[in-house]
Amino acid sequence: MQIKILCTRWGHENIPIEAFLEKVISAGYDGVDSWLPENKNDRKVFIKRSKELGLPIVVQQHQAKGADIRTFCRSFEYHLNAAMECEPVIINSHSGRDFFTINEQLAIIDAAENFSAGNNIAIAHETHRGRIGFSPGNAKELFKLRPSMKVTADFSHWVCVTESYLEGFKETVNEAIRRTVHIHARVGFPEGPQIPDPRLSEWAEPLNYFTGLWSGIIREKEAEGISLLTITTEFGPPPYMWTTSPGNTPVASQWEVNLFIMHLLRDIIAPQQ
């Protein structure tokens, strides 16, 4: 099994695309996790240079909008089609809204499955607050009704939503791991989706919990015999990143924290290969 560790574009929007991609390569990442730039020229540069550098892309679909299911599904399908322009290895999707009914959430999963089958692309529904699959309780219902649903495992959201390390949801977590095709490697804690700095000893408990989860997913995917697993280091900028007050200065460098997570993941992967 190949494991590719990707760099998030989130937080680096102001860096010119070519400079960002060169920075990604120099840092030792294997690919990028990004939405497609809206500007046509930027989009053309992003796609062209990523191909030239041999960087696989997990593309983000987070743009779909709509307060009702019909409007959302039309927007959803439009943005899925747009995402295919960069020939991604996976589409990571912020799917639906948490206030949609179960039947409405199932309609979004079905739309994704139809698109996936028609375009030979995996669509992973991120376990994200405010979206379908926002909690293990909600995900359990969706898993039961849609056996083929795939996910991006970002358990930092579930830890925050449930204010726990998911002790009461082991069966659902295991099922989510079975359905995982992509990982967002960010460390949350019961009161928030991102700890300030995983390099600090006072945050050892959540870091150890999440590294255990990531290691378990890697072992599970190896046992399944899949050919590729992608992982994005996804500590974010403010407001995910904590800041000082006054001044609103980030307490740590997002880039350095994600590099730390990348090297940590390399250490996790090495004994298993």
mmCIF file of C-alpha atoms in Angstrom:
data_model
loop_
_atom_site.group_PDB
_atom_site.id
_atom_site.type_symbol
_atom_site.label_atom_id
_atom_site.label_comp_id
_atom_site.label_asym_id
_atom_site.label_seq_id
_atom_site.Cartn_x
_atom_site.Cartn_y
_atom_site.Cartn_z
ATOM 1 C CA MET A 1 0.000 0.000 0.000
ATOM 2 C CA GLN A 2 1.236 3.463 -0.912
ATOM 3 C CA ILE A 3 0.731 6.200 1.673
ATOM 4 C CA LYS A 4 0.870 9.791 0.440
ATOM 5 C CA ILE A 5 1.112 12.656 2.926
ATOM 6 C CA LEU A 6 -0.399 15.843 1.552
ATOM 7 C CA CYS A 7 -0.007 19.516 2.376
ATOM 8 C CA THR A 8 -3.122 21.621 2.848
ATOM 9 C CA ARG A 9 -3.544 24.812 0.843
ATOM 10 C CA TRP A 10 -5.717 26.140 3.703
ATOM 11 C CA GLY A 11 -3.862 28.928 5.446
ATOM 12 C CA HIS A 12 -1.529 29.537 2.492
ATOM 13 C CA GLU A 13 -3.982 31.214 0.139
ATOM 14 C CA ASN A 14 -1.878 34.362 -0.120
ATOM 15 C CA ILE A 15 1.230 32.562 -1.379
ATOM 16 C CA PRO A 16 1.447 32.459 -5.207
ATOM 17 C CA ILE A 17 0.524 28.983 -6.395
ATOM 18 C CA GLU A 18 3.863 28.120 -8.003
ATOM 19 C CA ALA A 19 5.749 29.231 -4.882
ATOM 20 C CA PHE A 20 3.386 27.220 -2.689
ATOM 21 C CA LEU A 21 3.875 24.050 -4.739
ATOM 22 C CA GLU A 22 7.663 24.453 -4.666
ATOM 23 C CA LYS A 23 7.475 24.873 -0.893
ATOM 24 C CA VAL A 24 5.408 21.687 -0.647
ATOM 25 C CA ILE A 25 8.033 19.740 -2.608
ATOM 26 C CA SER A 26 10.950 21.187 -0.637
ATOM 27 C CA ALA A 27 9.307 20.265 2.670
ATOM 28 C CA GLY A 28 8.979 16.623 1.648
ATOM 29 C CA TYR A 29 5.248 16.346 1.100
ATOM 30 C CA ASP A 30 3.903 13.896 -1.478
ATOM 31 C CA GLY A 31 0.973 15.951 -2.769
ATOM 32 C CA VAL A 32 -1.580 18.652 -2.050
ATOM 33 C CA ASP A 33 -5.049 18.929 -0.535
ATOM 34 C CA SER A 34 -6.800 21.972 -2.005
ATOM 35 C CA TRP A 35 -9.900 23.451 -3.532
ATOM 36 C CA LEU A 36 -9.597 24.553 -7.148
ATOM 37 C CA PRO A 37 -8.737 28.260 -7.416
ATOM 38 C CA GLU A 38 -11.648 30.354 -8.654
ATOM 39 C CA ASN A 39 -9.434 32.551 -10.817
ATOM 40 C CA LYS A 40 -9.097 30.871 -14.238
ATOM 41 C CA ASN A 41 -5.402 31.626 -14.644
ATOM 42 C CA ASP A 42 -4.589 30.487 -11.103
ATOM 43 C CA ARG A 43 -6.567 27.305 -11.716
ATOM 44 C CA LYS A 44 -4.661 26.633 -14.937
ATOM 45 C CA VAL A 45 -1.312 27.170 -13.175
ATOM 46 C CA PHE A 46 -2.332 24.971 -10.240
ATOM 47 C CA ILE A 47 -3.338 22.058 -12.461
ATOM 48 C CA LYS A 48 -0.380 22.377 -14.853
ATOM 49 C CA ARG A 49 2.334 22.701 -12.178
ATOM 50 C CA SER A 50 0.879 19.964 -9.980
ATOM 51 C CA LYS A 51 1.048 17.579 -12.933
ATOM 52 C CA GLU A 52 4.573 18.655 -13.872
ATOM 53 C CA LEU A 53 5.742 18.119 -10.281
ATOM 54 C CA GLY A 54 3.964 14.756 -10.009
ATOM 55 C CA LEU A 55 1.842 15.902 -7.062
ATOM 56 C CA PRO A 56 -1.386 13.955 -6.504
ATOM 57 C CA ILE A 57 -4.342 16.147 -5.557
ATOM 58 C CA VAL A 58 -7.153 15.549 -3.119
ATOM 59 C CA VAL A 59 -9.585 18.250 -4.140
ATOM 60 C CA GLN A 60 -11.985 19.943 -1.741
ATOM 61 C CA GLN A 61 -15.688 20.331 -2.445
ATOM 62 C CA HIS A 62 -16.767 22.780 0.247
ATOM 63 C CA GLN A 63 -18.479 25.368 -1.914
ATOM 64 C CA ALA A 64 -21.940 23.790 -2.384
ATOM 65 C CA LYS A 65 -24.673 25.948 -0.900
ATOM 66 C CA GLY A 66 -28.389 25.779 -0.256
ATOM 67 C CA ALA A 67 -30.693 25.967 2.726
ATOM 68 C CA ASP A 68 -33.024 23.404 1.155
ATOM 69 C CA ILE A 69 -32.164 20.008 -0.293
ATOM 70 C CA ARG A 70 -33.017 20.771 -3.942
ATOM 71 C CA THR A 71 -30.909 23.894 -4.047
ATOM 72 C CA PHE A 72 -28.054 22.172 -2.259
ATOM 73 C CA CYS A 73 -28.052 19.122 -4.565
ATOM 74 C CA ARG A 74 -27.944 21.307 -7.699
ATOM 75 C CA SER A 75 -25.000 23.238 -6.258
ATOM 76 C CA PHE A 76 -23.386 20.015 -5.035
ATOM 77 C CA GLU A 77 -23.410 18.370 -8.465
ATOM 78 C CA TYR A 78 -22.110 21.545 -10.117
ATOM 79 C CA HIS A 79 -19.107 21.715 -7.790
ATOM 80 C CA LEU A 80 -18.400 17.986 -8.065
ATOM 81 C CA ASN A 81 -18.187 18.384 -11.839
ATOM 82 C CA ALA A 82 -15.914 21.413 -11.453
ATOM 83 C CA ALA A 83 -13.624 19.473 -9.102
ATOM 84 C CA MET A 84 -12.872 16.881 -11.782
ATOM 85 C CA GLU A 85 -10.915 19.414 -13.832
ATOM 86 C CA CYS A 86 -7.735 18.735 -11.845
ATOM 87 C CA GLU A 87 -8.000 14.911 -12.168
ATOM 88 C CA PRO A 88 -7.987 14.357 -8.402
ATOM 89 C CA VAL A 89 -7.294 11.041 -6.723
ATOM 90 C CA ILE A 90 -10.209 11.696 -4.332
ATOM 91 C CA ILE A 91 -12.859 14.378 -3.858
ATOM 92 C CA ASN A 92 -13.133 15.346 -0.211
ATOM 93 C CA SER A 93 -16.620 16.691 0.365
ATOM 94 C CA HIS A 94 -18.230 18.976 2.930
ATOM 95 C CA SER A 95 -21.616 17.402 2.290
ATOM 96 C CA GLY A 96 -24.993 18.862 3.130
ATOM 97 C CA ARG A 97 -26.001 20.464 6.394
ATOM 98 C CA ASP A 98 -26.536 19.039 9.852
ATOM 99 C CA PHE A 99 -30.137 20.335 9.930
ATOM 100 C CA PHE A 100 -31.163 18.326 6.851
ATOM 101 C CA THR A 101 -33.421 15.368 7.639
ATOM 102 C CA ILE A 102 -32.027 11.847 7.401
ATOM 103 C CA ASN A 103 -33.804 11.333 4.065
ATOM 104 C CA GLU A 104 -32.320 14.572 2.747
ATOM 105 C CA GLN A 105 -28.859 13.511 3.912
ATOM 106 C CA LEU A 106 -29.342 10.174 2.157
ATOM 107 C CA ALA A 107 -30.249 12.025 -1.054
ATOM 108 C CA ILE A 108 -26.863 13.780 -0.921
ATOM 109 C CA ILE A 109 -25.034 10.484 -0.386
ATOM 110 C CA ASP A 110 -26.948 8.977 -3.328
ATOM 111 C CA ALA A 111 -26.044 11.937 -5.545
ATOM 112 C CA ALA A 112 -22.393 11.477 -4.589
ATOM 113 C CA GLU A 113 -22.538 7.727 -5.264
ATOM 114 C CA ASN A 114 -24.083 8.272 -8.700
ATOM 115 C CA PHE A 115 -21.428 10.852 -9.557
ATOM 116 C CA SER A 116 -18.694 8.582 -8.232
ATOM 117 C CA ALA A 117 -19.831 5.637 -10.360
ATOM 118 C CA GLY A 118 -20.219 7.782 -13.469
ATOM 119 C CA ASN A 119 -16.815 9.434 -13.147
ATOM 120 C CA ASN A 120 -14.696 6.677 -11.565
ATOM 121 C CA ILE A 121 -13.755 8.841 -8.571
ATOM 122 C CA ALA A 122 -14.073 8.234 -4.835
ATOM 123 C CA ILE A 123 -16.056 10.872 -2.963
ATOM 124 C CA ALA A 124 -15.278 10.984 0.736
ATOM 125 C CA HIS A 125 -17.752 12.725 3.030
ATOM 126 C CA GLU A 126 -15.716 14.506 5.697
ATOM 127 C CA THR A 127 -16.815 13.903 9.286
ATOM 128 C CA HIS A 128 -17.195 17.621 9.788
ATOM 129 C CA ARG A 129 -19.228 19.765 12.171
ATOM 130 C CA GLY A 130 -22.266 21.322 10.527
ATOM 131 C CA ARG A 131 -22.374 18.699 7.742
ATOM 132 C CA ILE A 132 -23.828 15.233 7.327
ATOM 133 C CA GLY A 133 -21.896 12.814 9.501
ATOM 134 C CA PHE A 134 -21.264 15.665 11.967
ATOM 135 C CA SER A 135 -21.478 13.317 14.949
ATOM 136 C CA PRO A 136 -21.028 9.583 15.530
ATOM 137 C CA GLY A 137 -24.736 9.314 16.342
ATOM 138 C CA ASN A 138 -25.726 10.824 13.006
ATOM 139 C CA ALA A 139 -23.067 8.846 11.136
ATOM 140 C CA LYS A 140 -24.285 5.575 12.660
ATOM 141 C CA GLU A 141 -27.713 6.095 11.061
ATOM 142 C CA LEU A 142 -26.197 6.958 7.695
ATOM 143 C CA PHE A 143 -23.821 3.986 7.802
ATOM 144 C CA LYS A 144 -26.721 1.633 8.507
ATOM 145 C CA LEU A 145 -28.734 2.943 5.564
ATOM 146 C CA ARG A 146 -25.911 3.428 3.047
ATOM 147 C CA PRO A 147 -23.359 0.587 3.230
ATOM 148 C CA SER A 148 -21.159 2.066 0.471
ATOM 149 C CA MET A 149 -20.779 5.557 1.999
ATOM 150 C CA LYS A 150 -17.092 6.580 2.201
ATOM 151 C CA VAL A 151 -15.598 9.075 4.615
ATOM 152 C CA THR A 152 -12.668 11.342 5.257
ATOM 153 C CA ALA A 153 -11.733 10.630 8.863
ATOM 154 C CA ASP A 154 -11.425 13.910 10.699
ATOM 155 C CA PHE A 155 -12.247 12.727 14.183
ATOM 156 C CA SER A 156 -11.216 16.067 15.702
ATOM 157 C CA HIS A 157 -14.781 17.191 14.919
ATOM 158 C CA TRP A 158 -16.393 14.186 16.608
ATOM 159 C CA VAL A 159 -14.220 14.633 19.696
ATOM 160 C CA CYS A 160 -15.361 18.256 19.896
ATOM 161 C CA VAL A 161 -19.055 17.577 19.186
ATOM 162 C CA THR A 162 -19.300 14.779 21.762
ATOM 163 C CA GLU A 163 -16.951 16.409 24.305
ATOM 164 C CA SER A 164 -15.201 13.067 24.675
ATOM 165 C CA TYR A 165 -12.495 10.834 23.287
ATOM 166 C CA LEU A 166 -15.325 8.793 21.765
ATOM 167 C CA GLU A 167 -15.310 6.151 24.497
ATOM 168 C CA GLY A 168 -19.046 5.608 24.025
ATOM 169 C CA PHE A 169 -18.867 5.245 20.252
ATOM 170 C CA LYS A 170 -16.300 2.524 19.640
ATOM 171 C CA GLU A 171 -18.471 0.540 17.226
ATOM 172 C CA THR A 172 -19.233 3.614 15.106
ATOM 173 C CA VAL A 173 -15.592 4.740 15.121
ATOM 174 C CA ASN A 174 -14.538 1.274 13.930
ATOM 175 C CA GLU A 175 -17.135 1.425 11.159
ATOM 176 C CA ALA A 176 -15.935 4.891 10.144
ATOM 177 C CA ILE A 177 -12.373 3.556 9.995
ATOM 178 C CA ARG A 178 -13.549 0.740 7.726
ATOM 179 C CA ARG A 179 -15.097 3.340 5.394
ATOM 180 C CA THR A 180 -12.142 5.741 5.480
ATOM 181 C CA VAL A 181 -10.405 6.543 2.191
ATOM 182 C CA HIS A 182 -8.681 9.745 3.307
ATOM 183 C CA ILE A 183 -7.489 11.188 6.628
ATOM 184 C CA HIS A 184 -7.354 14.760 7.862
ATOM 185 C CA ALA A 185 -4.638 14.609 10.499
ATOM 186 C CA ARG A 186 -5.585 17.283 12.990
ATOM 187 C CA VAL A 187 -5.634 16.820 16.763
ATOM 188 C CA GLY A 188 -8.753 17.958 18.592
ATOM 189 C CA PHE A 189 -9.747 17.751 22.221
ATOM 190 C CA PRO A 190 -13.123 17.559 23.996
ATOM 191 C CA GLU A 191 -13.547 21.349 24.041
ATOM 192 C CA GLY A 192 -12.355 22.178 20.543
ATOM 193 C CA PRO A 193 -11.372 20.901 17.081
ATOM 194 C CA GLN A 194 -7.697 21.859 17.329
ATOM 195 C CA ILE A 195 -5.160 21.905 20.132
ATOM 196 C CA PRO A 196 -2.815 24.924 20.000
ATOM 197 C CA ASP A 197 0.496 23.081 19.576
ATOM 198 C CA PRO A 198 1.003 19.293 19.521
ATOM 199 C CA ARG A 199 4.706 19.759 20.330
ATOM 200 C CA LEU A 200 3.896 20.875 23.883
ATOM 201 C CA SER A 201 3.902 18.245 26.621
ATOM 202 C CA GLU A 202 0.644 19.477 28.133
ATOM 203 C CA TRP A 203 -1.168 18.286 24.992
ATOM 204 C CA ALA A 204 0.315 14.774 25.045
ATOM 205 C CA GLU A 205 -3.013 13.104 25.891
ATOM 206 C CA PRO A 206 -4.938 14.191 22.777
ATOM 207 C CA LEU A 207 -1.850 13.754 20.584
ATOM 208 C CA ASN A 208 -1.406 10.168 21.758
ATOM 209 C CA TYR A 209 -5.097 9.481 21.239
ATOM 210 C CA PHE A 210 -5.054 10.735 17.651
ATOM 211 C CA THR A 211 -1.784 9.076 16.685
ATOM 212 C CA GLY A 212 -3.352 5.839 17.906
ATOM 213 C CA LEU A 213 -6.365 6.438 15.664
ATOM 214 C CA TRP A 214 -4.214 7.209 12.623
ATOM 215 C CA SER A 215 -2.044 4.161 13.218
ATOM 216 C CA GLY A 216 -5.183 2.016 13.508
ATOM 217 C CA ILE A 217 -6.538 3.340 10.213
ATOM 218 C CA ILE A 218 -3.237 2.596 8.463
ATOM 219 C CA ARG A 219 -3.227 -0.980 9.803
ATOM 220 C CA GLU A 220 -6.852 -1.465 8.749
ATOM 221 C CA LYS A 221 -6.216 -0.210 5.221
ATOM 222 C CA GLU A 222 -3.147 -2.433 4.860
ATOM 223 C CA ALA A 223 -5.215 -5.419 5.943
ATOM 224 C CA GLU A 224 -7.860 -4.519 3.369
ATOM 225 C CA GLY A 225 -5.184 -4.478 0.673
ATOM 226 C CA ILE A 226 -5.994 -1.047 -0.755
ATOM 227 C CA SER A 227 -3.425 0.421 -3.114
ATOM 228 C CA LEU A 228 -3.369 4.040 -1.874
ATOM 229 C CA LEU A 229 -4.107 5.912 1.345
ATOM 230 C CA THR A 230 -3.854 9.706 1.445
ATOM 231 C CA ILE A 231 -3.346 11.719 4.631
ATOM 232 C CA THR A 232 -3.425 15.510 4.921
ATOM 233 C CA THR A 233 -1.705 17.353 7.754
ATOM 234 C CA GLU A 234 -4.557 19.705 8.534
ATOM 235 C CA PHE A 235 -3.830 21.995 11.441
ATOM 236 C CA GLY A 236 -5.459 25.234 10.337
ATOM 237 C CA PRO A 237 -4.836 28.978 10.600
ATOM 238 C CA PRO A 238 -6.831 31.283 12.901
ATOM 239 C CA PRO A 239 -9.538 30.925 14.082
ATOM 240 C CA TYR A 240 -8.670 27.207 14.320
ATOM 241 C CA MET A 241 -5.201 28.201 15.451
ATOM 242 C CA TRP A 242 -5.290 29.812 18.893
ATOM 243 C CA THR A 243 -4.208 33.445 19.105
ATOM 244 C CA THR A 244 -3.030 35.824 21.792
ATOM 245 C CA SER A 245 -5.133 38.690 23.051
ATOM 246 C CA PRO A 246 -4.684 41.544 22.471
ATOM 247 C CA GLY A 247 -3.015 41.368 19.083
ATOM 248 C CA ASN A 248 -4.634 38.232 17.638
ATOM 249 C CA THR A 249 -1.182 36.739 16.991
ATOM 250 C CA PRO A 250 -1.091 32.966 16.325
ATOM 251 C CA VAL A 251 0.436 31.068 19.255
ATOM 252 C CA ALA A 252 2.328 28.775 16.862
ATOM 253 C CA SER A 253 3.315 28.548 13.200
ATOM 254 C CA GLN A 254 0.732 26.575 11.261
ATOM 255 C CA TRP A 255 3.413 25.515 8.771
ATOM 256 C CA GLU A 256 5.789 24.268 11.492
ATOM 257 C CA VAL A 257 3.031 22.427 13.346
ATOM 258 C CA ASN A 258 1.960 20.628 10.172
ATOM 259 C CA LEU A 259 5.581 19.733 9.416
ATOM 260 C CA PHE A 260 5.784 18.213 12.904
ATOM 261 C CA ILE A 261 2.661 16.145 12.153
ATOM 262 C CA MET A 262 4.105 15.094 8.770
ATOM 263 C CA HIS A 263 7.274 13.761 10.406
ATOM 264 C CA LEU A 264 5.212 12.092 13.128
ATOM 265 C CA LEU A 265 3.184 10.327 10.455
ATOM 266 C CA ARG A 266 6.378 9.225 8.695
ATOM 267 C CA ASP A 267 7.487 7.639 11.986
ATOM 268 C CA ILE A 268 4.122 5.869 12.321
ATOM 269 C CA ILE A 269 4.259 4.596 8.751
ATOM 270 C CA ALA A 270 7.894 3.410 8.750
ATOM 271 C CA PRO A 271 7.542 0.325 11.035
ATOM 272 C CA GLN A 272 4.442 -0.765 9.128
ATOM 273 C CA GLN A 273 6.083 -0.790 5.694
#
